[in-house]
PDB file of C-alpha atoms in Angstrom:
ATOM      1  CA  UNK A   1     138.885 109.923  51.553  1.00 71.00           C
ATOM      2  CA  UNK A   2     142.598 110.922  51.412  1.00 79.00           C
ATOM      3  CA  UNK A   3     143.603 114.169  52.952  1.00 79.00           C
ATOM      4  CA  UNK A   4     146.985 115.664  52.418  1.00 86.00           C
ATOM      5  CA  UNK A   5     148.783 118.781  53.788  1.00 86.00           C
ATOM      6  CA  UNK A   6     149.665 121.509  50.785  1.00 88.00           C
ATOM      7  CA  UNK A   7     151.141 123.560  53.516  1.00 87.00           C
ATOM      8  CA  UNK A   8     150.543 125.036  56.838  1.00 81.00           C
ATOM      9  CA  UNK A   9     147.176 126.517  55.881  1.00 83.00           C
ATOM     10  CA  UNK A  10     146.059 124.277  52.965  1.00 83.00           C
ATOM     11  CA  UNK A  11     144.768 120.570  52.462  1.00 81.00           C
ATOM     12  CA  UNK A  12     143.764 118.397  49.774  1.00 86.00           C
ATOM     13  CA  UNK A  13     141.203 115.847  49.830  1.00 80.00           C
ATOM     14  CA  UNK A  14     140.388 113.871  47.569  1.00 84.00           C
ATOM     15  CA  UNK A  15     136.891 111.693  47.353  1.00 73.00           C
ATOM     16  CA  UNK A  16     135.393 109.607  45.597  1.00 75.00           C
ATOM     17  CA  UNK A  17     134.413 105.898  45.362  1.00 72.00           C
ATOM     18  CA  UNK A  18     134.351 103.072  42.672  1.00 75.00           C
ATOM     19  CA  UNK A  19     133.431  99.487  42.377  1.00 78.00           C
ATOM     20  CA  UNK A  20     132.193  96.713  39.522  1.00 82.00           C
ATOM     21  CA  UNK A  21     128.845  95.963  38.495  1.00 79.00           C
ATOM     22  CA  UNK A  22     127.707  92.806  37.350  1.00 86.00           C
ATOM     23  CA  UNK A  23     125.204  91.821  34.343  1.00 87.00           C
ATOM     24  CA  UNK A  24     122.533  92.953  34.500  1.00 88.00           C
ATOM     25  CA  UNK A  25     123.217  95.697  36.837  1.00 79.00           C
ATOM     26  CA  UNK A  26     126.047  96.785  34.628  1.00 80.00           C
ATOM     27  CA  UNK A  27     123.233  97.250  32.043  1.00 84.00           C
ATOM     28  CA  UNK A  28     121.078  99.107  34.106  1.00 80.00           C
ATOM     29  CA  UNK A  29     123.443 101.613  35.488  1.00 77.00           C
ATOM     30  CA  UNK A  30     123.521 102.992  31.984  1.00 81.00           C
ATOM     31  CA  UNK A  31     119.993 104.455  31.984  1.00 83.00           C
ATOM     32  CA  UNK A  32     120.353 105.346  35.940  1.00 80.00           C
ATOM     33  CA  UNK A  33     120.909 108.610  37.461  1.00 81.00           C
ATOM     34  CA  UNK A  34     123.878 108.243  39.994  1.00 77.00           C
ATOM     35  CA  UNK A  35     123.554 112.120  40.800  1.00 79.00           C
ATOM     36  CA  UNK A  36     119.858 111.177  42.027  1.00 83.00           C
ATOM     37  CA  UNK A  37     120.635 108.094  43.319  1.00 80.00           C
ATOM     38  CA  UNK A  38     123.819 109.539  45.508  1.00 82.00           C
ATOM     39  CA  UNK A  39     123.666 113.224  45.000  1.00 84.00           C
ATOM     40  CA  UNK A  40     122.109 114.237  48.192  1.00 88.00           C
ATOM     41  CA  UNK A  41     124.546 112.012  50.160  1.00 87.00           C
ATOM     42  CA  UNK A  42     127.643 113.625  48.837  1.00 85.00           C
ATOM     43  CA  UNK A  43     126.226 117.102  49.331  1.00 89.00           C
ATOM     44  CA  UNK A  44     125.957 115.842  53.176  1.00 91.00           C
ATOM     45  CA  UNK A  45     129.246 114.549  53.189  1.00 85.00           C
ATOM     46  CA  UNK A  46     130.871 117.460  51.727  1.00 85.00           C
ATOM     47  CA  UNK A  47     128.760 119.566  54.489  1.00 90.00           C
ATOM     48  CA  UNK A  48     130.076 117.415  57.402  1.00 86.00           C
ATOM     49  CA  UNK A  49     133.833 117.743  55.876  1.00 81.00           C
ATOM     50  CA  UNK A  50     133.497 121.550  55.828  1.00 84.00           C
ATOM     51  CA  UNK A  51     131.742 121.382  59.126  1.00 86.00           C
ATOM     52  CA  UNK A  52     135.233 119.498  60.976  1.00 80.00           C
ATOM     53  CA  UNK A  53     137.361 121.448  58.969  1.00 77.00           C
ATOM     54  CA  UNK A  54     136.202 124.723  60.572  1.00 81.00           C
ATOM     55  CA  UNK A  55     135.657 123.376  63.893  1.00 75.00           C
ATOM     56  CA  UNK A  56     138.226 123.459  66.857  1.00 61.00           C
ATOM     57  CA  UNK A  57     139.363 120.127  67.105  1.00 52.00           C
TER      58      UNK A  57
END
């Protein structure tokens, strides 16, 4: 996750993640769902991020 300052009231973050698969998972991946496989787990994520965003740190 990268966050950057747009200004004094405004961040970007960026987020996201990547990596290689090998044969025959490379194969597989085609005919897999990676929104049902990870969706839940961003949707978390992104809840957590708003979550310390809006608290008083």
């Amino acid at each position: 996750m990268n966050l950057d300052v747009v200004d004094g009231t405004k961040s970007k973050v960026t987020w996201g993640f990547s990596g290689k698969n090998k044969f025959p998972m490379s194969i597989m991946m085609l005919f897999m769902s990676m929104d049902k496989m990870v969706g839940k787990d961003f949707e978390q994520g992104l809840q957590n991020l708003k979550n310390n965003l809006n608290s008083d740190i």
